[in-house]
Short mmCIF file of C-alpha atoms in Angstrom, two decimals:
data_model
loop_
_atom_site.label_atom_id
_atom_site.label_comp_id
_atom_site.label_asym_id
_atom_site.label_seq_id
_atom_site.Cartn_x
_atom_site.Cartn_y
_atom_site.Cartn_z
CA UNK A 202 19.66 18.73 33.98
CA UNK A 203 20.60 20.56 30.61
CA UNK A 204 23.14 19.10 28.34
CA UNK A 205 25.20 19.53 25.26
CA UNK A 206 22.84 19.16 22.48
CA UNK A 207 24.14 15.40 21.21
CA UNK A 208 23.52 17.24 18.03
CA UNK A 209 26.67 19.40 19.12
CA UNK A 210 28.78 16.51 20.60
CA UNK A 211 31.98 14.93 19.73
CA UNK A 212 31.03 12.65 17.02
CA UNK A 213 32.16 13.46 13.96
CA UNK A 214 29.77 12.07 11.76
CA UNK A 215 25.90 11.96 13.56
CA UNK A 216 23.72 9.59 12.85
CA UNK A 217 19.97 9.75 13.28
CA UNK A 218 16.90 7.40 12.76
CA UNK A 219 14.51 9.11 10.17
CA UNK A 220 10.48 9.29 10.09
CA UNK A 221 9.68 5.86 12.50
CA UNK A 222 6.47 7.90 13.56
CA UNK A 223 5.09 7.20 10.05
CA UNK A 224 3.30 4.13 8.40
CA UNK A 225 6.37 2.65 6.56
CA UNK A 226 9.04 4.50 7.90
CA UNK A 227 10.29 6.03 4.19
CA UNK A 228 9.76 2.43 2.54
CA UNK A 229 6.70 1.80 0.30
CA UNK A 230 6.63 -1.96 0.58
CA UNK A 231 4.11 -4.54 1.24
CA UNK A 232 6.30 -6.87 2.63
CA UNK A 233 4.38 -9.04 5.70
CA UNK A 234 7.47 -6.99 8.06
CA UNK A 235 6.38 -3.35 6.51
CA UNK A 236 6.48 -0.77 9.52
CA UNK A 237 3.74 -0.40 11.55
CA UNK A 238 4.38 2.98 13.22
CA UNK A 239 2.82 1.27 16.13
CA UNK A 240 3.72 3.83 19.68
CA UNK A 241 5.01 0.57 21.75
CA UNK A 242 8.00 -0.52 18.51
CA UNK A 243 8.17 4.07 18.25
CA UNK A 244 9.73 3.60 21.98
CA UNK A 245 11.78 0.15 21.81
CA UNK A 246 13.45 1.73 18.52
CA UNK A 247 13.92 5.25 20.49
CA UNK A 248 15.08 3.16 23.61
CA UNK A 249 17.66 0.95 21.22
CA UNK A 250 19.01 4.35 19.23
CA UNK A 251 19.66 5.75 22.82
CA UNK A 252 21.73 3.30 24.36
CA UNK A 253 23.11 2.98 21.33
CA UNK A 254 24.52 6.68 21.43
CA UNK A 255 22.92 7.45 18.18
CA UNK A 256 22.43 11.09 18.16
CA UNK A 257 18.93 12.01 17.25
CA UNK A 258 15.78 10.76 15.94
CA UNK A 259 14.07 12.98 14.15
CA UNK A 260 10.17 12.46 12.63
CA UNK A 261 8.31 13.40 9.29
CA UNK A 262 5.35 15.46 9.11
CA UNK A 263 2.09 13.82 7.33
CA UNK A 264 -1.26 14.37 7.43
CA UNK A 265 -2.55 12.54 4.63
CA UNK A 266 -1.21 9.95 3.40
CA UNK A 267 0.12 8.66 -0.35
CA UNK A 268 -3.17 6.07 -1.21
CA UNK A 269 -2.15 2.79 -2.15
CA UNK A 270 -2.96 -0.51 -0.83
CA UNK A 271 -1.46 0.37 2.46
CA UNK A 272 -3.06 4.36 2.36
CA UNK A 273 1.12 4.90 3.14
CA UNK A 274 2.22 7.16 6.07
CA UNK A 275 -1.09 7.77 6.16
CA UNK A 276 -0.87 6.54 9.81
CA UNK A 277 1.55 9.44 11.63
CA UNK A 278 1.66 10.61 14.99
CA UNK A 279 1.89 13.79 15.78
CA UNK A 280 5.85 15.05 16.20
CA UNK A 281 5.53 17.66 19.34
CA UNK A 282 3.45 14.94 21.36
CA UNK A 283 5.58 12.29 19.90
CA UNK A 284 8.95 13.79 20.92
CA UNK A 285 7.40 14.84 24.27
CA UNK A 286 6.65 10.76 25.05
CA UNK A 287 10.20 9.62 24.00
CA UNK A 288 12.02 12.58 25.86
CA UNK A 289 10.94 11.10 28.70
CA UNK A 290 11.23 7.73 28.17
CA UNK A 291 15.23 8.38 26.86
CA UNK A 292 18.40 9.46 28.29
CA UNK A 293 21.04 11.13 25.83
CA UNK A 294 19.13 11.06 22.31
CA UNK A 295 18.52 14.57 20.89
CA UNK A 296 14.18 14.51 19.83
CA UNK A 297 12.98 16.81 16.99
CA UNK A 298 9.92 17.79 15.80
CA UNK A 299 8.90 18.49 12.49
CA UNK A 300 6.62 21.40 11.77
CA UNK A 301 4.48 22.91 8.91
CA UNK A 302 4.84 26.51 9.45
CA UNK A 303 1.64 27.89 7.79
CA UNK A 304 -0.13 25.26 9.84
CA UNK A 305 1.20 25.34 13.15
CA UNK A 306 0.84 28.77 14.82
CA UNK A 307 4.43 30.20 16.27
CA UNK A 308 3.19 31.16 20.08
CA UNK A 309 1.85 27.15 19.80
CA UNK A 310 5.19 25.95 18.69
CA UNK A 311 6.56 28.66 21.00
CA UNK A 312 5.07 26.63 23.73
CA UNK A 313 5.57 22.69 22.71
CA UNK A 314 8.99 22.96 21.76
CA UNK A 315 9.87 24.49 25.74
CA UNK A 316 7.92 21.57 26.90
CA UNK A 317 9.59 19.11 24.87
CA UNK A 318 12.86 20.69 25.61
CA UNK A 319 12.40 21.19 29.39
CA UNK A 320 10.82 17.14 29.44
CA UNK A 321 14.21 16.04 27.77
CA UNK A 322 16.42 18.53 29.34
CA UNK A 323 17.55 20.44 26.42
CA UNK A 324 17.62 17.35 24.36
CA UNK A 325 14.46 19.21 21.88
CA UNK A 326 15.04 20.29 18.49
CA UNK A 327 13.10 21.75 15.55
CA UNK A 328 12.94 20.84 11.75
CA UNK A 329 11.04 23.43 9.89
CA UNK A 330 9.23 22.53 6.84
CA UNK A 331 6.97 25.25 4.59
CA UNK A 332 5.07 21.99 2.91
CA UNK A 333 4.84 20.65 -0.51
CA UNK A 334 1.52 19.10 -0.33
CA UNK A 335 -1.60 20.46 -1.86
CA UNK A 336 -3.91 18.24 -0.47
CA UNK A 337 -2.51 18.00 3.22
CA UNK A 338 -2.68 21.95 3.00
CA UNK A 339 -6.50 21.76 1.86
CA UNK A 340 -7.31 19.66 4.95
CA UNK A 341 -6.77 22.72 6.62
CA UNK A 342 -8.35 24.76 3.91
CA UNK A 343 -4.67 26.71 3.95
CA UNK A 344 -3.45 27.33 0.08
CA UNK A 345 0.45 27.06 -0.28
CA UNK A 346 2.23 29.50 0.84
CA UNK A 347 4.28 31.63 -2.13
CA UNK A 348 6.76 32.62 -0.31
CA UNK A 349 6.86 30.22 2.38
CA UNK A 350 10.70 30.92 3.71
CA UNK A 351 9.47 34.73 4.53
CA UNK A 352 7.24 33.37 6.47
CA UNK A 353 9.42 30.53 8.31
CA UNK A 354 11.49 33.45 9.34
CA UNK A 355 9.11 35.60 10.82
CA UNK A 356 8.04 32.35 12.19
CA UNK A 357 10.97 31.51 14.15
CA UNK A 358 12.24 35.28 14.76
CA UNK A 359 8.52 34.98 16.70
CA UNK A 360 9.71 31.84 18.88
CA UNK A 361 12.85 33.80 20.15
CA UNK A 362 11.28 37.00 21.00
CA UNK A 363 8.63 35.41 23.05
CA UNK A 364 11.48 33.50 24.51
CA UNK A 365 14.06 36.45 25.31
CA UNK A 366 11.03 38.98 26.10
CA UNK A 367 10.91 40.24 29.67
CA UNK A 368 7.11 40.69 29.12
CA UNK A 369 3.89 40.65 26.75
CA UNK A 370 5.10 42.10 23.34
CA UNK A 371 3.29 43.15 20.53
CA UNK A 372 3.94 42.72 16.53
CA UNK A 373 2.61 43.77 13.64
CA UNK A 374 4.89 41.51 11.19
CA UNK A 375 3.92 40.73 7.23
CA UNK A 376 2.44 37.07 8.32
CA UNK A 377 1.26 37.61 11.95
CA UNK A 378 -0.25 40.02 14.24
CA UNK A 379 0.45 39.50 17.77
CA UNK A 380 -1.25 41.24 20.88
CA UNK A 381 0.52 40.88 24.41
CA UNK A 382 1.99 37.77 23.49
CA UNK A 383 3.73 35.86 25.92
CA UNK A 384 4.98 32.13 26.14
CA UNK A 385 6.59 30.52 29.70
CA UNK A 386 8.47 28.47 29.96
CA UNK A 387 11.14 29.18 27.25
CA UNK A 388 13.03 26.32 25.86
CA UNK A 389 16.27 25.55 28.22
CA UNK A 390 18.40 26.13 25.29
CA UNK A 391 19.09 30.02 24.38
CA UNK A 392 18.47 31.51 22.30
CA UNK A 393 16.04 28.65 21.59
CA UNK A 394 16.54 25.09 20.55
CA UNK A 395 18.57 23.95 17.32
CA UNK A 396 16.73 24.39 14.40
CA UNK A 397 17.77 22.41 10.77
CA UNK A 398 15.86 22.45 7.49
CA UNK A 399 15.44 19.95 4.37
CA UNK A 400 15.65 21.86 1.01
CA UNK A 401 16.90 21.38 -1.55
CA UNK A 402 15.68 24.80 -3.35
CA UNK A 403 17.69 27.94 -3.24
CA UNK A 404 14.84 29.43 -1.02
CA UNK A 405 15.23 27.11 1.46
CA UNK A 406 18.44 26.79 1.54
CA UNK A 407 18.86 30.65 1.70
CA UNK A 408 16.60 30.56 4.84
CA UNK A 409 18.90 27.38 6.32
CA UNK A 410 21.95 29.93 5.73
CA UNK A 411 20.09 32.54 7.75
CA UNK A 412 18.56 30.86 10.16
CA UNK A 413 19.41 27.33 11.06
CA UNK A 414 22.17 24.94 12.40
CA UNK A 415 21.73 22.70 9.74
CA UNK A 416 20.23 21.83 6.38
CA UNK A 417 18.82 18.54 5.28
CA UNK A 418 19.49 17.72 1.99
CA UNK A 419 19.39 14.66 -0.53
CA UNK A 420 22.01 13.37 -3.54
CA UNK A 421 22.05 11.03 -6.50
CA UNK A 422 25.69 9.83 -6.33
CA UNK A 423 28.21 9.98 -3.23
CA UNK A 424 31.03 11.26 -6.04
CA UNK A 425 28.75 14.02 -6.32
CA UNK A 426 27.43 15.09 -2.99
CA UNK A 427 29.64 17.61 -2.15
CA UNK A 428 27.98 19.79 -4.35
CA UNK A 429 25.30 20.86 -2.01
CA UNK A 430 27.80 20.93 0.50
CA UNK A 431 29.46 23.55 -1.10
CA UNK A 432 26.22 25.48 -1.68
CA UNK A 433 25.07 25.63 1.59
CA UNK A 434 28.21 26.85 2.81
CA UNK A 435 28.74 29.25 0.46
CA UNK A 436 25.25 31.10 1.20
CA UNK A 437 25.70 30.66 4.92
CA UNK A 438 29.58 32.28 4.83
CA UNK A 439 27.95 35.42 2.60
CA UNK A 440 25.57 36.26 6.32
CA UNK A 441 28.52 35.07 8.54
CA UNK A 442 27.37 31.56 9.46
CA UNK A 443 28.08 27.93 9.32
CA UNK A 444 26.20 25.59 8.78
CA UNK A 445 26.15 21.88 9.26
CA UNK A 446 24.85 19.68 6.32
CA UNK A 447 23.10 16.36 6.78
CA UNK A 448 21.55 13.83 4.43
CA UNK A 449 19.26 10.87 4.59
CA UNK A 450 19.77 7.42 3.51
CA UNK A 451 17.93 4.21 3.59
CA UNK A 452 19.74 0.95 5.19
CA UNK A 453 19.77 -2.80 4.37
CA UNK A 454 22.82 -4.41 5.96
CA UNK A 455 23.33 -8.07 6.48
CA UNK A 456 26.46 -10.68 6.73
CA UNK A 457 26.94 -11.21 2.49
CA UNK A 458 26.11 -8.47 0.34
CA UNK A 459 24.01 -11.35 -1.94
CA UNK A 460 21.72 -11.15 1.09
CA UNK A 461 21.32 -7.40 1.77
CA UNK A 462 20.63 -6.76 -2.18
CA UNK A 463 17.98 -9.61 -2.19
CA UNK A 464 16.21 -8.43 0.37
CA UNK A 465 16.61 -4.88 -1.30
CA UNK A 466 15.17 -6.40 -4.54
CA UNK A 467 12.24 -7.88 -2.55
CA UNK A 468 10.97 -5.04 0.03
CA UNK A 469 11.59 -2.00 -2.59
CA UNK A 470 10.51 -3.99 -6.24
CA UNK A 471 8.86 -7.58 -5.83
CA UNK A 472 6.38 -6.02 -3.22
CA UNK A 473 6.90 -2.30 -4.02
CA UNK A 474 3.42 -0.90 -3.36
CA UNK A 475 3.33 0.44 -6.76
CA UNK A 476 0.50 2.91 -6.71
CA UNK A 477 1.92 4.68 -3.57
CA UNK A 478 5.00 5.05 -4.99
CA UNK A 479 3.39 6.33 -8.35
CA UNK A 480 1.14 8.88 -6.16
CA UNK A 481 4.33 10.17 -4.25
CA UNK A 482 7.03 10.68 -6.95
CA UNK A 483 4.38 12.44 -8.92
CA UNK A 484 3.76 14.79 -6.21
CA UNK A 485 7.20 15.04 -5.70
CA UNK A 486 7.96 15.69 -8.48
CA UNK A 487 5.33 18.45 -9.44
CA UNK A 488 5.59 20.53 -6.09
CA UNK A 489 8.29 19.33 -3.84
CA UNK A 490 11.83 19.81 -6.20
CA UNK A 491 13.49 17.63 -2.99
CA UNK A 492 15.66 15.72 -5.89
CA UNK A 493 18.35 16.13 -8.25
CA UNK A 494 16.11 16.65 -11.65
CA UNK A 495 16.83 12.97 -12.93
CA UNK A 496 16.50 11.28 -9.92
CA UNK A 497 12.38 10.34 -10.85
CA UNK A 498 13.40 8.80 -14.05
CA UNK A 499 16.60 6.61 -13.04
CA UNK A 500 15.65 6.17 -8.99
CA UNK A 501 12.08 4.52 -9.23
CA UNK A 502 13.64 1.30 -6.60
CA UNK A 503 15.11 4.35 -4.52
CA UNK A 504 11.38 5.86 -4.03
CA UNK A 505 10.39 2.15 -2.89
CA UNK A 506 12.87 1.53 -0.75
CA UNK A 507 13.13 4.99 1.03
CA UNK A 508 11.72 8.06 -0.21
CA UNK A 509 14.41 8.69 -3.42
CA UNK A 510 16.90 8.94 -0.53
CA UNK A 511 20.54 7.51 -1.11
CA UNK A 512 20.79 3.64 -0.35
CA UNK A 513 23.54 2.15 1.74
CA UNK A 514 22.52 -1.38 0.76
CA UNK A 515 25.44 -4.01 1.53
CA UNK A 516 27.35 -5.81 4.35
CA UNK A 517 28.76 -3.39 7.70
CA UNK A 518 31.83 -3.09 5.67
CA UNK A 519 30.20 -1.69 2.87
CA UNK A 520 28.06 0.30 4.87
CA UNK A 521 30.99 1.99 6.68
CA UNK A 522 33.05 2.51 3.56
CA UNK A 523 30.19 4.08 1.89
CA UNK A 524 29.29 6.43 4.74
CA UNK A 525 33.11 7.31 5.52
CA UNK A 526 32.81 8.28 1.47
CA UNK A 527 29.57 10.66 2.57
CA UNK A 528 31.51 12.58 5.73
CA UNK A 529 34.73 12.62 3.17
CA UNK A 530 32.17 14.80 1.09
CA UNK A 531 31.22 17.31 3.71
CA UNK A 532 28.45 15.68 5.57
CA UNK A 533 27.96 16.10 9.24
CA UNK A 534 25.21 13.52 9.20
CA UNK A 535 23.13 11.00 7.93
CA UNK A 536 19.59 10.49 9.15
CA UNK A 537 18.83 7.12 8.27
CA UNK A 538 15.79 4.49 7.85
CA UNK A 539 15.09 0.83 7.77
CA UNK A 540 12.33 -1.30 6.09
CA UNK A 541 11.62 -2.21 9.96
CA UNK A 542 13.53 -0.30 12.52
CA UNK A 543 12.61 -2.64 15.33
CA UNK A 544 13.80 -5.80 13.32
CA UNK A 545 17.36 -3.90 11.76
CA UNK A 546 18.33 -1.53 14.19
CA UNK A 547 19.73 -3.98 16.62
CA UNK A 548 22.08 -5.27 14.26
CA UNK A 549 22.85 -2.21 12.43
CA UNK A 550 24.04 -0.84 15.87
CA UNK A 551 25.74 -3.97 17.09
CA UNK A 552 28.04 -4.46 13.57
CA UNK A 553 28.20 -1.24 12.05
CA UNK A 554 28.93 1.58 15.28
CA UNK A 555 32.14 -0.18 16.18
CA UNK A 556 33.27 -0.03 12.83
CA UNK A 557 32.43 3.96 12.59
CA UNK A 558 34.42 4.43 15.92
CA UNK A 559 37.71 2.32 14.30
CA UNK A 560 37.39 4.52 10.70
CA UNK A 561 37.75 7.80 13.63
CA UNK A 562 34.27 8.90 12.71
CA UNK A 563 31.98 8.10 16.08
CA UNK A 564 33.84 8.29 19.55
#
């Protein structure tokens, strides 16, 4: 049975659970409790954010990981096979996959995203990366690409020809050469399924504008997040679209706020895994441009604790106020992450939903 994309349901502020199929989740800890990425606490999580009524869960990318004493997020699974498993162990939650474009051919992703789609009855949905990672690309012996959004677009304008085609077509595009080309099923959803995109360059966000439903992007300070809410909209008006924008945070709620910042202090500075965080800002820093510029210098405990994402560290109060602060900006979403989404979600869901749905932001 096809459904509304949750993505596209009533709620209005979604919330997601961000990158469980990797080896610490977005945390860089050594805490005993560190994620595991194991597939059996993947599915429990996925099972607990569906009846739940979260709205999506949507997975990193990683090949290789960031070294350290834990060889971080080195230990990833897969996101097409990955979504494929949960859409059919789940009822309602919308399942992306994340995708390097130079390394994932389109008539392959073409073919994975129908399955996934068909599998969760048009519950699939596809966040397209171009890569920041030198030595992930060299795995594959594939240099960065220099203009990596061209070829995203030809990319994706590939997936919805080989969907809408009646027959084997041909193309002789800038980045691919195709012969016949053909891919059955196509995805349930038309003209394929919703696409977002995490930039935070004007590149990227240009090819959001064009292309996508939504754009994934990060902030320093809630006072000043609707700033890239403005500048998404404003290049997606100019080709006569709209576009939703999301955001990512990391969570630590508990009953006092003494507790949640303790455990804060502990998991993303006492038992930071320091190398692994020095190893990832740096690359950040150097090829990704995912951050407001001063964000490396002030945010080290933000790296830590989730990836230089936005913290919403406090009691469900606090939580709620903060994220009611985040939709007042703009946002249409928050993808979020724990320090063990097996051990937090629970709670999170239990004390902090029914306070969204009495501040009129869930249903």
């Amino acid at each position: 049975m096809t459904r509304l994309h949750p993505l596209k349901g009533p709620n209005k502020l979604k919330l997601g659970i961000f990158a469980a199929n990797a080896d610490g989740g977005l945390a860089i800890t050594d805490v005993p409790e560190r994620w595991r990425a194991l597939w059996n606490d993947n599915l429990s999580a996925a099972q607990i954010a569906d009846r739940a009524g979260i709205d999506f869960f949507l997975p990193i990318a990683r090949w290789a990981g960031f070294g350290g004493k834990n060889k971080v997020r080195e230990w990833s699974y897969e996101t097409f096979t990955w979504a494929a498993g949960l859409a059919a162990a789940t009822q309602r939650i919308g399942l992306f996959m994340t995708v390097h474009v130079p390394i994932v051919h389109p008539l392959y992703a073409a073919k994975a995203l129908a399955t996934v789609d068909h599998i969760s009855g048009g519950r699939a949905g596809l966040n397209i990366v171009c890569g920041w990672n030198p030595k992930e690309f060299g795995m594959f012996n594939i240099p960065l690409v220099e203009k990596g959004y061209d070829q995203a677009s030809e990319w994706l304008r590939i997936i919805e020809q080989v969907y809408a085609a009646e027959g084997p077509i041909d193309l002789n595009g800038d980045f691919y050469q195709l012969k016949q080309a053909v891919s059955r099923p196509a995805s349930l959803q038309t003209p394929r399924p919703v696409t977002m995109n995490a930039a935070f360059g004007g590149p990227g966000r240009d090819f959001a504008a064009a292309h996508c439903e939504y754009l994934f992007t990060t902030f320093t300070e809630i006072a000043e997040a609707g700033k890239h809410v403005a500048d998404i909209r404003g290049r997606a008006e100019k080709v006569g679209r709209d576009v939703g924008c999301y955001t990512v945070c990391h969570v630590v709620c508990r009953e006092t706020q003494a507790e949640a910042e303790e455990y804060y202090e502990r998991y993303a500075v006492t038992l930071a895994d320091k190398e692994a965080v020095d190893q990832h800002m740096a690359g950040k820093k150097e090829f990704s441009h995912s951050h407001d510029a001063d964000a490396y210098d002030r945010y080290r405990k933000r790296f830590a604790g989730g990836a230089g994402s936005y913290p919403l560290v406090g009691t469900p109060e606090k939580i709620v106020e903060e994220m009611k602060a985040i939709s007042e900006q703009g946002y249409a979403g928050i993808a979020l992450s724990f320090a063990n989404y097996l051990y937090e979600l629970p709670y999170f869901c239990d004390r902090v939903l029914p306070l969204l749905q009495k501040a009129g932001l869930r249903t």
